[in-house]
Amino acid sequence: MDTTRFKSKGFYIPGIITLIIFAGLVTLPLFGSLYNVILITTLLMYANLTVSWVLFSGLTGYMSLATAAFFGVGIYASALFLPITGAELPILVVVLIGGLASSIIAFGAGALTLRLRGIYFTIFTFGLVVLIMELLNWWELSVNKILNRYIMLVDNNYIFYVMLGLFVLVMLTFFFIRRSKFGLAMRSIGENEEAASHMGINVTMVKIVTFAISAFFMGATGAIWATKLSYINPHEAFKVLISFLPVLMAIFGGMGHIYGPVIGAVIFAYLQETLQTKFSEIYMLSFGVVLVLAILYMPHGLVGLIQKVWRRISGGKRVHT
Amino acid sequence: MLEVSNLNAFYGNIHVLWDISFTVKEAEIFALIGANGAGKSTLLRAISGLLLPASGTITFLGQRIDHLSSNEIVELGLSHIPEGRKLFTEMSVRENLEMGAYTKPAWVQKAETLKWVYEIFPILKEREKQLASTLSGGEQQMLAMGRGLMSRPKLCIIDEPSNGLAPRLVLEVFKVIKSLRDQDITILLVEQNVKHTLETADRACVLENGRLALDGTCQQLLDSEHIRKAYLGL
């Protein structure tokens, strides 16, 4: 494991920076404007999805496009249990329901399909998004005769704190899994699945469990995010773009380091927010350009680039092996 | 120690293993010889739980293992060192070895086993921190074997260890295999290098077109006309 890296003094500087950022985030609603609170809630939402995605796909190498499915299931949990009038369950319980529902679906879908490899698994996960959306659409229109569901209004600061709490949880989970024996098993599956099973790893179990953990955070994030949306319907809840953005953000940030997906998500989401408001006609186009440049010139993402520059500044004493 | 009886296996509709029966005794090197496509690898996949046999039984240490999954089989003490090494190339040598000790009983004695493996392959200790992909072919084969030993196996299946190695290294690999037997580890060796194998192993069987063609002690096989003609070119 990477214990040597963490033991060296390089561990303290990121640790202190993390603490400062965390302190800033916790106190943000006290001094920040409402706009900033909402903006950072959005950034955290993307960070949660990206880190959850990397937690499964980055380590095992199974590219999942089911993010939108789990996120949407979370959103729908809120729509069902937090209606605009007469909500009976506390918000945090609904967030938990959103997460659990997603991980149950991930568990079932994983048990069925995680023996598929490569592109077949990816296609299936993408199909899952469409499948759940169409099922819900049919159920709403034909059975319930409902077009839109209206969701309870929640204070922005409260949403922010729940999102932040989820962010801390997903980061801790990611951090500890990466360094654990379980994380080692996941990496070995990502590298060579057959060899991993020769090592005595129950590869199917490891994959399914991780898929479910990752889905839990996606669902929980969706559930709290839904309270910002005021109304939803299946098409609003299951946007395919949500499946692709975390992949792009993770590539952009770099998956080799725990901070990579976070940095990628934050910068990417910030760009998206600002470009969308200022240059709404070309924002998708500029995204594409940024991504192509990122893949061409930063194969290990932003974090990889930073590490490279840092090594050059520090005289290349710590050669990467 | 390992008993395979009347084993039949299919890939889809294709019958690849026909009524295979043999027994591997404790603390011996048992060799499985055969040309490309004879069904050697399929047989190994069936033994280590990656392929479900259509009929027949596989017994390991008195326990049926033909319906167990590969991770359960590893835990019983059967280690499979796969053909083509199949290393975790983006992990360090040390991490590769640690992965080998993944099962619970092996994980507990990981440090001790690691010392033992480093004694057998001192080069791995030197290369400890390097990524597996940076090793030479011979070192990679040693790492694959070391990783397989990390699970503290009672029976070790070694698939084509001499594949792609320089002649000098082939001799070294066979020497190590012999030394493992001397430490009471039973070896099921699969090889195309028939001459060296028959000189190293105690007993052997020959697989041809998915059927068992011959079996016996290595001396018997070396003397057999069929082996001399078809495999040794004499």
XYZ file of C-alpha atoms in Angstrom:
555
model
C 0.000 0.000 0.000
C 0.977 3.633 -0.223
C 1.940 3.827 3.406
C 5.361 5.219 2.618
C 3.828 8.176 0.857
C 1.551 8.951 3.765
C 4.279 8.582 6.334
C 6.577 11.070 4.635
C 6.287 14.745 5.419
C 4.194 15.164 2.286
C 1.314 13.913 4.379
C 1.180 16.943 6.668
C 0.889 19.718 4.132
C -2.205 18.305 2.360
C -3.560 17.456 5.811
C -3.301 21.052 6.988
C -4.751 22.381 3.735
C -7.629 19.927 4.089
C -8.317 21.143 7.625
C -8.300 24.802 6.584
C -10.663 24.120 3.678
C -12.900 22.081 5.935
C -13.025 24.841 8.566
C -13.852 27.343 5.835
C -16.653 25.126 4.546
C -18.192 24.559 7.964
C -18.350 28.283 8.699
C -19.302 29.307 5.158
C -22.978 30.033 5.856
C -21.883 32.487 8.591
C -19.958 34.808 6.297
C -20.686 33.697 2.722
C -23.490 35.058 0.608
C -26.489 32.904 -0.229
C -25.200 32.665 -3.794
C -21.930 31.196 -2.567
C -23.674 28.691 -0.321
C -25.786 27.476 -3.235
C -22.802 27.429 -5.591
C -20.699 25.390 -3.182
C -23.595 23.016 -2.526
C -23.573 22.350 -6.269
C -19.822 21.811 -6.303
C -20.096 19.419 -3.374
C -22.873 17.533 -5.133
C -20.615 16.898 -8.125
C -17.697 16.067 -5.852
C -19.835 13.474 -4.037
C -20.874 11.848 -7.296
C -17.359 11.860 -8.708
C -15.705 10.432 -5.610
C -18.438 7.772 -5.336
C -17.894 6.925 -8.971
C -14.121 6.635 -8.544
C -14.662 4.549 -5.428
C -16.095 1.801 -7.602
C -15.009 2.403 -11.185
C -11.631 3.985 -10.518
C -10.429 1.134 -8.349
C -11.990 -1.900 -10.023
C -11.707 -0.622 -13.574
C -15.364 -1.381 -14.271
C -16.704 1.713 -15.973
C -20.171 2.379 -14.638
C -22.610 4.783 -16.272
C -25.296 4.116 -13.680
C -24.617 7.295 -11.698
C -27.741 8.976 -13.025
C -29.819 5.945 -12.061
C -28.736 6.002 -8.419
C -28.825 9.775 -8.226
C -32.324 9.717 -9.722
C -33.514 7.046 -7.312
C -32.364 9.341 -4.492
C -34.220 12.264 -6.030
C -37.334 10.144 -6.330
C -37.081 9.045 -2.718
C -37.385 12.706 -1.792
C -40.245 13.214 -4.211
C -42.189 10.373 -2.613
C -41.378 10.986 1.034
C -40.937 14.766 1.156
C -43.993 16.133 -0.661
C -44.600 19.860 -0.506
C -47.344 19.377 2.050
C -47.668 16.743 4.736
C -44.148 15.382 4.765
C -43.977 12.915 7.612
C -40.396 11.713 7.635
C -37.409 13.804 8.743
C -35.182 14.893 5.876
C -32.175 12.921 7.077
C -34.232 9.735 7.161
C -35.287 10.340 3.577
C -31.648 10.894 2.607
C -30.890 7.536 4.189
C -33.803 5.926 2.324
C -32.517 7.383 -0.952
C -29.095 5.942 -0.277
C -30.353 2.536 0.813
C -32.777 2.207 -2.099
C -29.937 2.945 -4.494
C -27.587 0.486 -2.886
C -30.250 -2.241 -2.927
C -30.761 -1.667 -6.639
C -26.985 -1.667 -7.125
C -26.742 -4.909 -5.203
C -29.338 -6.591 -7.387
C -28.066 -5.148 -10.635
C -24.505 -5.957 -9.616
C -25.329 -9.557 -8.790
C -26.883 -9.931 -12.234
C -24.297 -8.144 -14.304
C -20.946 -7.806 -12.612
C -19.822 -10.938 -14.342
C -20.054 -8.963 -17.563
C -16.783 -7.383 -18.488
C -15.666 -4.227 -20.177
C -18.035 -2.521 -22.526
C -20.947 -4.892 -21.809
C -21.076 -3.831 -18.200
C -20.899 -0.178 -19.203
C -23.763 -0.560 -21.653
C -25.864 -2.348 -19.074
C -25.331 0.347 -16.458
C -26.359 2.969 -18.968
C -29.418 0.899 -19.794
C -30.277 0.856 -16.110
C -30.711 4.640 -16.147
C -33.141 4.487 -19.043
C -34.918 1.440 -17.677
C -35.653 2.958 -14.272
C -36.672 6.245 -15.829
C -39.112 4.621 -18.261
C -40.574 2.418 -15.535
C -41.178 5.394 -13.278
C -42.575 7.369 -16.193
C -45.068 4.639 -16.937
C -45.958 4.283 -13.268
C -46.520 8.017 -12.826
C -48.487 8.569 -16.004
C -50.549 5.388 -16.214
C -50.981 4.369 -12.597
C -50.759 7.564 -10.567
C -51.776 10.029 -13.307
C -49.197 12.514 -12.036
C -47.060 14.711 -14.274
C -44.860 16.425 -11.722
C -44.227 15.946 -8.056
C -43.605 18.945 -5.850
C -40.966 18.680 -3.163
C -40.870 20.373 0.199
C -38.793 23.542 0.427
C -35.728 23.241 2.610
C -33.441 25.941 3.938
C -30.344 26.338 1.732
C -27.976 26.227 4.674
C -29.483 22.935 5.787
C -29.025 21.433 2.316
C -25.477 22.715 2.330
C -24.647 21.049 5.628
C -26.186 17.719 4.644
C -24.253 17.825 1.379
C -21.071 18.672 3.274
C -21.716 15.849 5.733
C -22.125 13.392 2.853
C -18.961 14.743 1.286
C -16.983 14.114 4.466
C -18.466 10.620 4.728
C -17.690 9.680 1.157
C -14.143 11.026 1.449
C -13.510 9.089 4.652
C -14.958 5.938 3.091
C -12.800 6.401 0.017
C -9.710 7.107 2.108
C -10.094 4.078 4.339
C -11.153 1.669 1.610
C -8.187 2.675 -0.528
C -5.786 1.895 2.267
C -7.500 -1.277 3.449
C -7.047 -4.865 2.453
C -10.425 -4.588 0.732
C -9.080 -1.691 -1.346
C -6.049 -3.752 -2.277
C -8.432 -6.460 -3.457
C -10.325 -3.914 -5.553
C -7.161 -2.637 -7.183
C -6.068 -6.162 -7.980
C -9.425 -6.808 -9.644
C -8.894 -3.651 -11.673
C -5.514 -4.928 -12.781
C -6.171 -8.575 -13.441
C -9.401 -10.148 -12.390
C -8.431 -13.750 -13.041
C -5.249 -13.384 -11.019
C -7.270 -11.736 -8.264
C -9.495 -14.778 -8.016
C -6.411 -17.001 -7.881
C -5.374 -15.028 -4.811
C -8.483 -16.245 -3.035
C -10.453 -13.031 -3.464
C -14.175 -13.450 -3.839
C -14.134 -11.102 -6.800
C -17.879 -11.044 -7.401
C -18.581 -10.174 -3.776
C -15.968 -7.409 -3.667
C -17.360 -5.863 -6.835
C -20.994 -6.022 -5.749
C -20.332 -4.623 -2.289
C -18.311 -1.728 -3.650
C -20.902 -1.018 -6.309
C -23.542 -0.853 -3.573
C -21.437 1.425 -1.346
C -20.817 3.763 -4.233
C -24.529 3.732 -5.118
C -25.439 4.552 -1.525
C -23.623 7.877 -1.663
C -25.017 8.669 -5.105
C -28.556 8.023 -3.890
C -28.130 9.984 -0.683
C -26.681 12.898 -2.641
C -29.639 12.758 -5.021
C -32.115 12.744 -2.151
C -30.786 15.936 -0.599
C -30.217 17.546 -3.984
C -33.890 16.995 -4.797
C -34.943 19.456 -2.102
C -33.379 22.219 -4.207
C -35.413 21.339 -7.257
C -38.926 22.260 -6.048
C -40.562 19.923 -8.572
C -39.460 16.843 -10.454
C -40.638 14.211 -12.897
C -38.804 11.124 -14.188
C -37.178 13.036 -17.018
C -35.861 15.670 -14.652
C -34.675 13.146 -12.102
C -32.817 10.857 -14.516
C -30.626 13.045 -16.682
C -28.112 11.025 -18.630
C -25.598 13.853 -18.386
C -25.291 13.019 -14.691
C -23.877 9.638 -15.700
C -21.170 11.164 -17.850
C -20.111 14.210 -15.851
C -18.502 12.280 -12.963
C -16.477 10.265 -15.470
C -15.248 13.431 -17.135
C -14.562 15.110 -13.815
C -12.590 12.134 -12.571
C -10.499 12.015 -15.737
C -10.003 15.753 -15.576
C -8.872 15.678 -11.963
C -6.908 12.462 -12.170
C -7.681 9.225 -10.385
C -4.208 8.388 -9.117
C -4.620 10.403 -5.946
C -7.439 10.821 -3.451
C -7.680 14.580 -4.141
C -7.856 14.155 -7.900
C -11.580 13.471 -8.270
C -12.438 16.262 -5.826
C -10.305 18.850 -7.588
C -11.605 17.687 -10.958
C -15.222 17.879 -9.838
C -14.877 21.280 -8.166
C -13.097 22.976 -11.059
C -15.227 21.309 -13.705
C -18.480 22.101 -11.921
C -17.387 25.683 -11.269
C -16.555 26.130 -14.937
C -19.901 24.654 -15.835
C -21.773 27.027 -13.539
C -20.001 30.131 -14.750
C -19.869 29.204 -18.428
C -23.521 28.271 -18.378
C -24.543 31.698 -17.142
C -22.051 33.808 -19.094
C -21.661 31.933 -22.376
C -24.668 29.693 -22.509
C -24.341 29.080 -26.294
C -20.811 27.712 -26.265
C -20.484 26.155 -22.856
C -20.895 22.544 -23.925
C -18.474 23.171 -26.775
C -15.813 24.640 -24.511
C -16.250 21.640 -22.226
C -15.395 19.342 -25.070
C -12.262 21.337 -25.875
C -11.136 21.303 -22.237
C -11.671 17.567 -22.038
C -9.759 16.798 -25.226
C -6.870 18.946 -24.012
C -6.991 17.272 -20.623
C -6.757 13.781 -22.091
C -4.033 14.781 -24.544
C -1.775 16.713 -22.203
C -2.703 15.521 -18.733
C -3.007 11.733 -18.901
C -2.971 11.617 -15.110
C -5.299 14.564 -14.720
C -4.746 17.853 -12.957
C -3.289 16.166 -9.903
C -0.831 14.253 -12.052
C 0.215 17.539 -13.653
C 0.650 19.210 -10.271
C 2.757 16.298 -9.029
C 4.918 16.486 -12.145
C 5.475 20.218 -11.762
C 6.150 19.792 -8.042
C 8.750 17.128 -8.704
C 10.446 19.403 -11.179
C 10.513 22.278 -8.684
C 11.723 20.120 -5.830
C 14.563 18.875 -8.011
C 13.104 15.497 -8.824
C 14.474 13.950 -5.664
C 11.496 11.731 -5.163
C 11.437 9.802 -8.361
C 8.152 8.119 -9.068
C 8.677 4.389 -9.422
C -3.736 -35.309 -1.881
C -5.534 -34.382 -5.084
C -7.728 -36.858 -6.826
C -9.412 -36.234 -10.141
C -11.757 -38.925 -11.333
C -13.757 -39.276 -14.526
C -13.717 -35.580 -15.155
C -15.572 -34.241 -18.182
C -15.710 -30.599 -19.144
C -17.163 -28.553 -21.964
C -16.654 -25.123 -23.482
C -20.143 -24.465 -24.717
C -20.894 -27.508 -26.884
C -17.311 -28.583 -27.298
C -16.267 -31.532 -25.216
C -12.726 -30.625 -24.116
C -11.924 -33.023 -21.286
C -12.828 -36.701 -21.596
C -12.935 -38.913 -18.517
C -9.770 -37.623 -16.935
C -8.594 -39.480 -13.840
C -5.339 -39.123 -11.941
C -4.032 -38.801 -8.407
C -1.380 -36.471 -7.050
C 0.334 -37.851 -3.963
C 1.639 -35.836 -1.085
C 5.051 -34.180 -1.420
C 5.683 -35.165 -4.989
C 6.023 -33.297 -8.221
C 3.335 -34.500 -10.554
C 3.691 -33.279 -14.094
C 0.997 -32.789 -16.676
C 2.368 -32.812 -20.180
C 0.694 -32.114 -23.451
C 0.881 -30.080 -26.610
C -0.928 -26.811 -27.213
C -4.665 -27.282 -27.080
C -4.451 -30.661 -25.379
C -6.652 -29.349 -22.569
C -4.048 -28.738 -19.879
C -5.150 -25.254 -19.005
C -8.801 -26.270 -19.051
C -8.067 -29.045 -16.614
C -6.315 -26.595 -14.323
C -9.173 -24.150 -14.558
C -11.530 -26.910 -13.501
C -9.345 -27.821 -10.543
C -8.990 -24.265 -9.300
C -12.688 -23.536 -9.603
C -12.768 -21.264 -12.631
C -14.636 -23.779 -14.755
C -17.483 -25.997 -13.656
C -16.961 -29.592 -14.782
C -19.902 -31.329 -16.463
C -19.328 -34.583 -14.597
C -16.744 -36.314 -12.449
C -15.231 -35.372 -9.134
C -12.213 -33.489 -7.857
C -11.164 -34.253 -4.299
C -8.573 -32.258 -2.421
C -7.417 -33.436 1.011
C -10.447 -35.664 1.214
C -12.912 -32.910 0.390
C -14.910 -32.501 -2.834
C -13.908 -29.188 -4.425
C -15.517 -29.416 -7.854
C -18.469 -27.266 -6.830
C -16.503 -24.708 -4.771
C -15.616 -21.236 -5.975
C -11.992 -20.370 -6.585
C -11.598 -18.289 -3.444
C -12.820 -21.157 -1.272
C -10.400 -23.518 -2.960
C -7.480 -21.175 -2.304
C -8.436 -21.079 1.359
C -8.236 -24.867 1.531
C -4.579 -24.623 0.585
C -4.490 -24.967 -3.179
C -2.594 -22.246 -4.934
C -2.635 -21.728 -8.692
C 0.271 -19.903 -10.300
C -1.223 -19.019 -13.648
C 0.317 -19.224 -17.075
C 1.674 -15.943 -18.355
C 2.271 -14.801 -14.774
C -0.751 -12.483 -14.598
C 0.947 -10.088 -12.221
C -0.560 -6.888 -10.889
C 1.780 -4.798 -12.985
C 0.873 -1.422 -11.511
C 1.544 -2.602 -7.982
C 4.916 -2.933 -6.324
C 6.627 -6.292 -5.903
C 5.820 -6.168 -2.210
C 2.136 -5.433 -2.846
C 1.932 -8.297 -5.313
C 3.292 -10.633 -2.679
C 0.909 -9.287 -0.052
C -1.999 -9.932 -2.392
C -0.907 -13.554 -2.495
C -1.571 -13.768 1.238
C -5.112 -12.473 0.857
C -6.928 -15.362 2.503
C -7.544 -14.970 6.218
C -5.234 -17.700 7.547
C -2.423 -16.564 5.242
C -2.883 -12.879 6.060
C -2.152 -13.511 9.729
C 1.254 -15.023 9.031
C 2.029 -12.650 6.167
C 5.265 -11.209 7.602
C 6.688 -14.631 8.315
C 5.762 -16.018 4.908
C 7.244 -12.974 3.242
C 10.592 -13.681 4.882
C 10.441 -17.259 3.637
C 9.601 -16.172 0.085
C 12.454 -13.653 0.140
C 14.779 -16.470 1.179
C 13.704 -18.524 -1.817
C 13.860 -15.556 -4.197
C 16.393 -13.039 -2.804
C 16.035 -10.918 -5.947
C 12.455 -10.077 -4.967
C 13.664 -8.491 -1.747
C 16.018 -6.284 -3.726
C 13.194 -5.276 -6.043
C 10.642 -4.948 -3.237
C 9.567 -1.372 -3.976
C 9.681 -1.557 -7.766
C 6.546 -1.858 -9.850
C 6.031 -5.402 -11.090
C 5.966 -4.148 -14.694
C 9.603 -3.052 -14.411
C 10.910 -6.553 -13.670
C 12.618 -8.748 -16.242
C 10.861 -11.847 -17.532
C 12.679 -14.164 -15.166
C 12.043 -11.930 -12.177
C 8.389 -11.728 -13.110
C 8.116 -15.508 -13.118
C 9.759 -15.584 -9.711
C 7.328 -12.973 -8.459
C 4.406 -14.992 -9.783
C 5.704 -18.049 -7.957
C 6.447 -16.073 -4.815
C 2.952 -14.633 -4.877
C 1.494 -18.102 -5.242
C 3.495 -19.291 -2.254
C 2.288 -16.434 -0.061
C -0.985 -18.256 0.554
C 0.955 -21.033 2.324
C -0.315 -23.702 -0.032
C -0.238 -27.419 0.531
C -0.582 -28.005 -3.181
C 0.797 -25.624 -5.748
C -0.304 -25.711 -9.359
C 2.346 -24.169 -11.566
C 1.262 -23.524 -15.124
C 4.009 -23.194 -17.755
C 6.686 -21.627 -15.568
C 9.371 -21.920 -18.253
C 7.331 -20.070 -20.835
C 9.403 -17.349 -22.475
C 12.429 -17.759 -20.245
C 16.076 -18.056 -21.230
C 17.464 -21.606 -20.842
C 19.570 -20.648 -17.833
C 16.509 -19.278 -16.054
C 14.466 -22.348 -16.926
C 16.976 -24.456 -15.013
C 16.756 -22.090 -12.083
C 12.966 -22.256 -12.018
C 13.041 -26.056 -12.030
C 15.575 -25.987 -9.216
C 13.230 -23.887 -7.121
C 10.337 -26.235 -7.855
C 12.425 -29.154 -6.620
C 13.331 -27.278 -3.464
C 9.659 -26.622 -2.788
C 8.928 -30.317 -2.945
C 11.754 -30.876 -0.489
C 9.872 -28.533 1.844
C 6.856 -30.830 1.571
C 4.843 -28.730 -0.831
C 3.117 -30.866 -3.407
C 3.478 -29.585 -6.939
C 1.248 -30.070 -9.938
C 3.454 -28.893 -12.759
C 2.160 -28.197 -16.228
C 4.737 -27.869 -18.917
C 5.504 -28.042 -22.596
C 9.184 -28.401 -21.892
C 8.916 -32.170 -21.720
C 12.552 -33.119 -21.253
C 13.250 -30.900 -18.280
C 9.912 -31.694 -16.764
C 10.352 -35.433 -16.866
C 13.809 -35.052 -15.386
C 12.450 -32.958 -12.540
C 9.124 -34.540 -11.693
C 8.376 -37.781 -9.871
C 5.371 -38.909 -11.836
C 3.583 -37.563 -14.848
C 0.656 -38.003 -17.146
C 0.260 -37.052 -20.765
C -2.804 -35.307 -22.095
C -3.670 -35.645 -25.772
C -6.772 -34.127 -27.348
C -8.494 -33.874 -24.006
C -7.855 -37.504 -23.096
C -5.324 -39.049 -20.776
C -2.901 -40.866 -23.070
C -0.279 -42.155 -20.661
C 0.685 -41.990 -17.059
C 3.353 -43.395 -14.798
C 6.634 -42.525 -13.184
C 8.819 -40.182 -15.094
C 11.361 -42.920 -15.766
C 8.654 -45.066 -17.358
C 7.562 -42.175 -19.513
C 11.096 -41.320 -20.535
C 11.524 -44.910 -21.666
C 8.254 -45.036 -23.540
C 8.525 -45.161 -27.295
C 5.578 -42.839 -27.776
C 7.031 -40.092 -25.595
C 10.436 -40.355 -27.183
C 8.969 -40.002 -30.664
C 6.220 -37.473 -30.145
C 7.655 -35.217 -27.460
C 11.393 -35.630 -27.328
C 12.048 -36.033 -31.049
C 14.362 -38.991 -30.543
